[in-house]
Tab-separated table of C-alpha atoms in Angstrom:
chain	number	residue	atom	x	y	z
V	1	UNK	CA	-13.423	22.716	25.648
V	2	UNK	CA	-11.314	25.284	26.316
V	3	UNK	CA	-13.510	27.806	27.164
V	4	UNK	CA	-15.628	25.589	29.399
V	5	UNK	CA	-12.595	25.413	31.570
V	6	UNK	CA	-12.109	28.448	31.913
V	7	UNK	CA	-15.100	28.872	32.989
V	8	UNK	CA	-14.923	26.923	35.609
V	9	UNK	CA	-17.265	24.360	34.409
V	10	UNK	CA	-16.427	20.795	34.095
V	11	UNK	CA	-16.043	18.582	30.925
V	12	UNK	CA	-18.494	15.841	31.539
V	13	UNK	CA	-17.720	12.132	30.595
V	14	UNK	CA	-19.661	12.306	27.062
V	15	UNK	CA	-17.909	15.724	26.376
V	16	UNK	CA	-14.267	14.065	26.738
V	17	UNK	CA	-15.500	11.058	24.879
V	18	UNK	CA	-16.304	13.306	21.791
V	19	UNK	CA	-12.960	15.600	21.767
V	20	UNK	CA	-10.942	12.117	22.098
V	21	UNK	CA	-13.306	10.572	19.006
V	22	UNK	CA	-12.561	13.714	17.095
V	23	UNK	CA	-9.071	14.373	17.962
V	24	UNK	CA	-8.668	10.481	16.534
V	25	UNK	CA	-10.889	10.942	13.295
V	26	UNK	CA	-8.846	13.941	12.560
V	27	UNK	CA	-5.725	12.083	12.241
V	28	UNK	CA	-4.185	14.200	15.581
V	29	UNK	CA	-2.572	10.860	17.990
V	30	UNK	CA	-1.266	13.205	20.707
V	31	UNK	CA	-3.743	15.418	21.331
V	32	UNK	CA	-6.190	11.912	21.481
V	33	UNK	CA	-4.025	10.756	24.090
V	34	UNK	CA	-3.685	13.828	25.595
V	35	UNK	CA	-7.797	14.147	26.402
V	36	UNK	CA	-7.453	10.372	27.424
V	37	UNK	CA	-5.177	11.429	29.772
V	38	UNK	CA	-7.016	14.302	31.321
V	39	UNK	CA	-9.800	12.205	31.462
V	40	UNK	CA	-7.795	9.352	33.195
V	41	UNK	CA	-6.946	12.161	35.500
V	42	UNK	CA	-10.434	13.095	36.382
V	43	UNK	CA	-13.049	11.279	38.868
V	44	UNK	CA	-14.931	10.177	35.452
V	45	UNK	CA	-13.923	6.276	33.920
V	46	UNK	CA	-13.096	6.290	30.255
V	47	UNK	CA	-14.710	3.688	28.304
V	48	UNK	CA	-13.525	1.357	25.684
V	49	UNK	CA	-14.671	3.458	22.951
V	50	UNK	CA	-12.232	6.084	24.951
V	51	UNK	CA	-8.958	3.673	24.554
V	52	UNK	CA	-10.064	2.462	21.159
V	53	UNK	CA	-10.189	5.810	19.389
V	54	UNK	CA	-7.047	6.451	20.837
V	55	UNK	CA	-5.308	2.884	19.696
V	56	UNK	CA	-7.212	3.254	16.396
V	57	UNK	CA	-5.235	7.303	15.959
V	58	UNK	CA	-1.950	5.346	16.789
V	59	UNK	CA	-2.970	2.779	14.505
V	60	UNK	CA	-3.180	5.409	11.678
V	61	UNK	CA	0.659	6.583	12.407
V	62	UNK	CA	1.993	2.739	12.326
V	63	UNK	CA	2.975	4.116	15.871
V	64	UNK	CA	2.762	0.075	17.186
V	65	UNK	CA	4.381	0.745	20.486
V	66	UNK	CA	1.779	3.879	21.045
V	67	UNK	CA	-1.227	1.486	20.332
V	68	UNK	CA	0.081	-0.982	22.705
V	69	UNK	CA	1.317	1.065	25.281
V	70	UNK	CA	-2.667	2.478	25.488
V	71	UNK	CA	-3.801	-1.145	25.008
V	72	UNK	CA	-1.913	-1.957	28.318
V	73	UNK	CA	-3.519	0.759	29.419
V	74	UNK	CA	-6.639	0.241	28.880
V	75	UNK	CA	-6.494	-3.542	30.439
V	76	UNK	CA	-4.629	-1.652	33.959
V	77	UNK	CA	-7.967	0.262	33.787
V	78	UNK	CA	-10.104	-3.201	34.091
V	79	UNK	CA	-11.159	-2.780	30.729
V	80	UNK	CA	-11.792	-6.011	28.192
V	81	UNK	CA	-10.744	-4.575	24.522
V	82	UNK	CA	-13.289	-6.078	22.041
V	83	UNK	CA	-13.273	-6.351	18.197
V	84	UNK	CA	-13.132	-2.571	16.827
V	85	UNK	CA	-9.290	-2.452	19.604
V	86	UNK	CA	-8.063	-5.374	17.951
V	87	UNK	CA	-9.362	-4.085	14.472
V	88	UNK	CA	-6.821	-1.183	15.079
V	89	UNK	CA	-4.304	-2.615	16.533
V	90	UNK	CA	-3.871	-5.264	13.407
V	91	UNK	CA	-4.652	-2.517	10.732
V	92	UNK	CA	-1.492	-0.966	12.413
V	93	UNK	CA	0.647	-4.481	12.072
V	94	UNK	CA	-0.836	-4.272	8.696
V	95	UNK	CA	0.180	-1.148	7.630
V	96	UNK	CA	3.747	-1.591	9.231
V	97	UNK	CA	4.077	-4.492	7.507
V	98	UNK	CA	5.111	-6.420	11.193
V	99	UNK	CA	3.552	-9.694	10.379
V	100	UNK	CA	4.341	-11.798	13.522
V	101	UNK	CA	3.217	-9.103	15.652
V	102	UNK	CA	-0.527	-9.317	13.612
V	103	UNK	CA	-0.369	-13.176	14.172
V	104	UNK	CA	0.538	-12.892	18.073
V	105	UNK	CA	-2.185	-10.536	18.425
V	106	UNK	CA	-4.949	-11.945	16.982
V	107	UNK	CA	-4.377	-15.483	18.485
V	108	UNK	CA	-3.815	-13.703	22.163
V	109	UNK	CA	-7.766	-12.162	20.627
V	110	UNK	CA	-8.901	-15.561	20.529
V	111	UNK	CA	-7.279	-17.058	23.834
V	112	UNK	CA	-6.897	-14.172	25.990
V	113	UNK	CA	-10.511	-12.674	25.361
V	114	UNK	CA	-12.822	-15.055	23.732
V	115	UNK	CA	-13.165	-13.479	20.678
V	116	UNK	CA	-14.021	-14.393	16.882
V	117	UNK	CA	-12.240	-12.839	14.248
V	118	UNK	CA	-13.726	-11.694	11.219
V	119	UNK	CA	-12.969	-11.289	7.989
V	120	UNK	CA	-10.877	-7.442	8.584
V	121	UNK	CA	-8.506	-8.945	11.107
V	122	UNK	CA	-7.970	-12.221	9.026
V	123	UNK	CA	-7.118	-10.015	6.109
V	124	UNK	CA	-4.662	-7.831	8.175
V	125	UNK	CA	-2.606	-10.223	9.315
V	126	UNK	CA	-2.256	-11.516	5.664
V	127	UNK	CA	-1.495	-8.618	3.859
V	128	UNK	CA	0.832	-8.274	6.649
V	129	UNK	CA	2.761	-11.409	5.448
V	130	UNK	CA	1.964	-10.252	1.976
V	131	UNK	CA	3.749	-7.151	1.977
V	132	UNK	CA	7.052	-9.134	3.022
V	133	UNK	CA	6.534	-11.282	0.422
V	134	UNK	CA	6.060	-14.483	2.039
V	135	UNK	CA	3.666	-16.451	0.100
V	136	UNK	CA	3.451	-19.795	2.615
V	137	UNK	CA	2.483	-17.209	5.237
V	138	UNK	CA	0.115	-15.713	3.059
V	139	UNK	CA	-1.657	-18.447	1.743
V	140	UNK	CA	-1.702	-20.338	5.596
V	141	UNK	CA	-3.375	-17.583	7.206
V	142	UNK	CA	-6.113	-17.527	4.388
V	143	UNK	CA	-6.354	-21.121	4.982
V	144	UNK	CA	-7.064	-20.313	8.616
V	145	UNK	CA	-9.921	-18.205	7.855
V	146	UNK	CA	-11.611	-20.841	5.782
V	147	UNK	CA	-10.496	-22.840	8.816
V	148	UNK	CA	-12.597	-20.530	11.004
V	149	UNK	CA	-15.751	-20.337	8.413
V	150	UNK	CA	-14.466	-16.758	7.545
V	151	UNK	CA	-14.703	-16.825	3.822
V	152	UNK	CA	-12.005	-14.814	2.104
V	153	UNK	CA	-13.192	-12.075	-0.218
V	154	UNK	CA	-11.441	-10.411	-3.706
V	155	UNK	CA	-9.576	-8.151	-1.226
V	156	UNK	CA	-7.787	-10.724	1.030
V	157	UNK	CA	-7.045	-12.991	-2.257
V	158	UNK	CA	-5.441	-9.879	-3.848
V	159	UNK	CA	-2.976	-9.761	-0.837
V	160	UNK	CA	-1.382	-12.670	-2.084
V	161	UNK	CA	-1.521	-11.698	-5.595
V	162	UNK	CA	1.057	-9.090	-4.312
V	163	UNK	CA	3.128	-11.458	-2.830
V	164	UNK	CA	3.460	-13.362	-5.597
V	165	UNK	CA	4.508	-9.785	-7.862
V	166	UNK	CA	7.410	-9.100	-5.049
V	167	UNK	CA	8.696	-12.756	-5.589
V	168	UNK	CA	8.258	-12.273	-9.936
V	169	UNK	CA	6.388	-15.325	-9.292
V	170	UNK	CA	4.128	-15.430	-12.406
V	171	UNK	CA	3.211	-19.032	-12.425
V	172	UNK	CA	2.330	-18.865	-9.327
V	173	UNK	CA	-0.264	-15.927	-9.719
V	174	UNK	CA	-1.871	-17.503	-12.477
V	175	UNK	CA	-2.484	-21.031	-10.303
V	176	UNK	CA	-3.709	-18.255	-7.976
V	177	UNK	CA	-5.757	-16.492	-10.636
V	178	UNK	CA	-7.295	-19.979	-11.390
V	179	UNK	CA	-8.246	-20.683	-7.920
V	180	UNK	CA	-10.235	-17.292	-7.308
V	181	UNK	CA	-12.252	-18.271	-10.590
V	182	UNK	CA	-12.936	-21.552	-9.046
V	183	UNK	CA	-14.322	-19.642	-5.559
V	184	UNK	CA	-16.523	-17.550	-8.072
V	185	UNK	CA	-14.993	-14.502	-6.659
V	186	UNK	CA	-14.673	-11.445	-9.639
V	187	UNK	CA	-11.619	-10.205	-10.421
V	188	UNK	CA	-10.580	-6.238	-9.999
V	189	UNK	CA	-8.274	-3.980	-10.835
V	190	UNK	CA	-5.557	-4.503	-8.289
V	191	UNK	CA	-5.782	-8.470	-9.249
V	192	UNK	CA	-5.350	-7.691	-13.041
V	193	UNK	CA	-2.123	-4.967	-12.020
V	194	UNK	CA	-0.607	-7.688	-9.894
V	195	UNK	CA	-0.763	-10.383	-12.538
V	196	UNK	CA	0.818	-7.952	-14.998
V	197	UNK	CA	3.648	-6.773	-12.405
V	198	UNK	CA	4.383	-10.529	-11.597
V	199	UNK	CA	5.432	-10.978	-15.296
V	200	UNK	CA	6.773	-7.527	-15.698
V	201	UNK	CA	9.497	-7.633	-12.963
V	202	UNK	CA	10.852	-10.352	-15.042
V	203	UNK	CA	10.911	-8.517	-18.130
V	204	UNK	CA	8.677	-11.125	-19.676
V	205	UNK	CA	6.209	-8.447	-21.801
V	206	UNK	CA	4.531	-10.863	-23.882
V	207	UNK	CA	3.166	-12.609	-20.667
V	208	UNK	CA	2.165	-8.961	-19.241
V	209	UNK	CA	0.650	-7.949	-22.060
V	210	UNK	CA	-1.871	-10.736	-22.231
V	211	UNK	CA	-2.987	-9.926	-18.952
V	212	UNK	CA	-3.217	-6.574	-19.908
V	213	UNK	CA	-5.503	-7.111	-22.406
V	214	UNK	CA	-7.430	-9.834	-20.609
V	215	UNK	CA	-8.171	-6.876	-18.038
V	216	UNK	CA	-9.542	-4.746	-21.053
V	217	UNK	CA	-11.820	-7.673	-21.941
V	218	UNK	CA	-13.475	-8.041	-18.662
V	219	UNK	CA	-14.405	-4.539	-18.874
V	220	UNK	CA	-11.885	-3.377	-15.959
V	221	UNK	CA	-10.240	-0.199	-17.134
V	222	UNK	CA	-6.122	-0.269	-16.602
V	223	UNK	CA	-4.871	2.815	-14.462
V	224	UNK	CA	-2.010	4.767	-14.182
V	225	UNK	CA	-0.616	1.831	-11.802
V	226	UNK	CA	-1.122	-0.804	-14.346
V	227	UNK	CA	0.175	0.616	-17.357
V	228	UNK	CA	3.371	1.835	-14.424
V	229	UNK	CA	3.671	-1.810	-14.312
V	230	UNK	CA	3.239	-2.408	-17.354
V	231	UNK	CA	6.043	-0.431	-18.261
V	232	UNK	CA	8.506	-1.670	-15.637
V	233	UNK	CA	8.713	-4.741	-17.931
V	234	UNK	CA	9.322	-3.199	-20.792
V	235	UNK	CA	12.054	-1.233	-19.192
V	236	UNK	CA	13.566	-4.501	-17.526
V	237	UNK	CA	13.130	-5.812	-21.013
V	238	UNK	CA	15.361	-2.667	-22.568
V	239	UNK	CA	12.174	-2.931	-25.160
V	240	UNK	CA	12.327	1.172	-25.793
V	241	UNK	CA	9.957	1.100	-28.823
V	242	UNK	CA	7.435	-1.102	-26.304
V	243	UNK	CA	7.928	1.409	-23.600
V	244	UNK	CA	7.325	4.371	-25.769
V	245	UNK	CA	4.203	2.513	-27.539
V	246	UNK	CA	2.498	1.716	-23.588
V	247	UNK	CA	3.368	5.621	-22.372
V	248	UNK	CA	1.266	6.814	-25.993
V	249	UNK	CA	-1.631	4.203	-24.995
V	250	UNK	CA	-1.587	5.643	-21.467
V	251	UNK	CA	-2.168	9.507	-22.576
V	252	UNK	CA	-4.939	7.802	-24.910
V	253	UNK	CA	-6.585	6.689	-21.735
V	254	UNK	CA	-6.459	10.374	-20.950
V	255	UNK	CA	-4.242	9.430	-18.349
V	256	UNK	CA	-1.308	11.412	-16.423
V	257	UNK	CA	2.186	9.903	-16.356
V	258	UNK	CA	4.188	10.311	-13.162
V	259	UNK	CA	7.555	10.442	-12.804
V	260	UNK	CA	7.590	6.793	-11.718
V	261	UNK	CA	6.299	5.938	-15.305
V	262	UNK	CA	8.816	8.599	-16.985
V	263	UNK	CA	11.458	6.994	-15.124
V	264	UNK	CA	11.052	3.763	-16.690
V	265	UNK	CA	11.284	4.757	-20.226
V	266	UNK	CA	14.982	6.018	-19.257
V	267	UNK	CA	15.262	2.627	-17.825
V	268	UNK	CA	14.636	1.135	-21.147
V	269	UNK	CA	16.871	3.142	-22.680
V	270	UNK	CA	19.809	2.066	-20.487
V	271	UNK	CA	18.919	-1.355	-20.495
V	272	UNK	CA	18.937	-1.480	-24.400
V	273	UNK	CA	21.636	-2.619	-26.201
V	274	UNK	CA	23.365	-0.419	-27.186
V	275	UNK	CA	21.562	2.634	-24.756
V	276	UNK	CA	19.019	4.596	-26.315
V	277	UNK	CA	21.069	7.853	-25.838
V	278	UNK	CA	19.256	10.183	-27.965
V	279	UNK	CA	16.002	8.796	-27.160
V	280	UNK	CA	16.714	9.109	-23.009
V	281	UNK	CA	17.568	13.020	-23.844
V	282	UNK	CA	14.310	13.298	-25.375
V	283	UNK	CA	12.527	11.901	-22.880
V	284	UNK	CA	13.785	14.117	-20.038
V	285	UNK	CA	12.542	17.218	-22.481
V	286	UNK	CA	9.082	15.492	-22.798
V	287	UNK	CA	9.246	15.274	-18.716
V	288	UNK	CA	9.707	18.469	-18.328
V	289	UNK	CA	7.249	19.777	-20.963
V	290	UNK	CA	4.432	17.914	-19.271
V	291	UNK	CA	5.734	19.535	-16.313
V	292	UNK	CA	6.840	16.341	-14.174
V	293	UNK	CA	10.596	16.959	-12.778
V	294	UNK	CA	13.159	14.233	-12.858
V	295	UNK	CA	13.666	13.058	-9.542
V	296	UNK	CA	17.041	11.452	-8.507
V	297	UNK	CA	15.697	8.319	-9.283
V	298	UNK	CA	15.352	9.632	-12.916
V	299	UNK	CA	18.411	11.271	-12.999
V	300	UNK	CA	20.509	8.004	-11.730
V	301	UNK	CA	18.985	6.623	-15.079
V	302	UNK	CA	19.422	9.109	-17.233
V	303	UNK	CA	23.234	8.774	-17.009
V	304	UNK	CA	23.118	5.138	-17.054
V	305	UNK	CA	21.439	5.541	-20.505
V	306	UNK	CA	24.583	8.239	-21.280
V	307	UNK	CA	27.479	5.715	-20.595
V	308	UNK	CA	27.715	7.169	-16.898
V	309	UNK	CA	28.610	10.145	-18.422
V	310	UNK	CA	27.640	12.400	-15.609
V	311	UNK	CA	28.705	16.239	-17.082
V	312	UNK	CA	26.088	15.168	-20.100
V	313	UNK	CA	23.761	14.212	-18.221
V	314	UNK	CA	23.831	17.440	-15.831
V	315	UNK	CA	23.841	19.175	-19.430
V	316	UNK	CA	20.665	17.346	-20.632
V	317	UNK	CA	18.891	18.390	-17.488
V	318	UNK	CA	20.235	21.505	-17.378
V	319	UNK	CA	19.279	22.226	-20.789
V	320	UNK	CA	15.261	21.191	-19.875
V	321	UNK	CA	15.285	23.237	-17.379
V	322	UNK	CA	15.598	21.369	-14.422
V	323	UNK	CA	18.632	21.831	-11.525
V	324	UNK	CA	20.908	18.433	-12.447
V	325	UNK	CA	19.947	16.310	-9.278
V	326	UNK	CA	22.929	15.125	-7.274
């Protein structure tokens, strides 16, 4: 493009249209606009597929005032946004987690512009809710779908699996579980993990482990994730020997602990009673030997599992290697 200008040549309407597309699939938001702009400036009209890429770059940032500000934009040109514009601009609510915002915009979708809504922005606006936690909202906005003959799928029904696991709601996910075996829909992964954190964040293991194994029997193979959840209960639990037990099955998986997972064995040891001093010490040396770094997270917990004793602690890490974290 560049060197077309300086040649004196003109970008034509189809050459702008590409460098905004691919300015927008290449994760670069200014430099979209910035085309849009130039083209704006020009005697040629953008297009919707102009504005869109350029909402749907924003989108990708959780910049929600950037996507709007070109949505306005877009309708000052005389243009009517259609499906894929309101696709981005509820994947960004989505990802932002600004729930009321999805709602408003897909109703104004509906009144403003006649349109349907399919099953992607029906599933935006409730993971939106679902990443707040609000169940009601959750489960009201997948009743609106089936209100609109837009059939949920596994996907949107695992959205409120994970508002059930920020509310420990394990009851509740297993009424939920029930119901999804009902629609004939198949359970995955990210269902399984979300049952197991549900019970997990309430330190009830037995409950996690059954799901756990009910995931092995459907043929679903656990990931790092689930056994990370997994182990959260044991370490809410203080259940060291269960923590150490799940962190040997997971390098049986051939698996790689992070240093989320690491993190929670020193939270079973300082949830024990009495802490699991000399076992916390050893884990920070098995960190380090599999060459994951205590973070501060890790760190914090190591010294809660040393009494607060915070010159041991800077010792211990010291000792494996590591700067003490601060």
């Amino acid at each position: 493009a560049a060197d077309l200008t300086r040649r004196g040549l003109q970008l034509s309407a189809l050459t702008f249209t590409a460098l905004i597309t691919c300015s927008s699939r290449a994760g670069k938001h200014k430099a979209a606009g910035a085309w849009l702009e130039r083209l704006l400036a020009s005697r040629l009209s953008p297009d919707v597929t102009c504005f869109s890429a350029v909402i749907e770059a924003h989108s990708r940032k959780r910049d929600l005032a950037g996507a709007k500000r070109w949505l306005s934009a877009m309708e000052d040109a005389g243009l009517v946004p259609n499906a894929m514009t309101y696709g981005s601009l509820l994947s960004c609510c989505s990802r932002a987690g600004t729930a009321e915002e999805a709602a408003s915009i897909l109703e104004s979708m509906v009144a403003q512009h006649s349109l349907s809504p399919n099953i992607v922005h029906f599933s935006s606006v409730v993971h939106a809710y679902a990443r707040r936690g609000d169940v009601e909202e959750t489960k009201r906005w997948i009743a609106r779908m089936e209100e609109a003959s837009v059939e949920p799928n596994i996907i949107t029904c695992n959205s409120l699996f994970s508002a059930f696991a920020k509310n420990a709601d394990g009851p509740g996910a297993e009424a939920w579980f029930r119901e999804i075996e009902a629609r004939q829909l198949a359970p995955n992964a990210v269902t399984f993990t979300s049952l197991i954190d549900c019970h997990a964040r309430n330190g009830a293991t037995l409950q996690a482990e059954a799901w756990f194994e009910r995931m092995r029997r459907s043929q679903i193979q656990p990931q790092e994730v689930t056994y990370g959840a997994l182990l959260k209960g044991y370490a809410r639990a203080g259940d060291v020997e269960g923590a150490l037990a799940t962190m040997d099955r997971l390098k049986t998986a051939d698996l790689q602990a992070d240093v989320v997972a690491w993190t929670s064995i020193l939270s079973a040891c300082a949830n024990a009673k009495p802490p699991r001093e000399d076992v916390a010490v050893e884990v920070i040396q098995s960190m380090m030997r599999s060459s994951v770094s205590p973070n501060v997270v890790a760190a914090r917990e190591l010294r809660r599992a040393l009494g607060g004793d915070d010159e041991r602690a800077e010792a211990v890490l010291r000792d494996a290697g590591r700067r003490p974290c601060t």
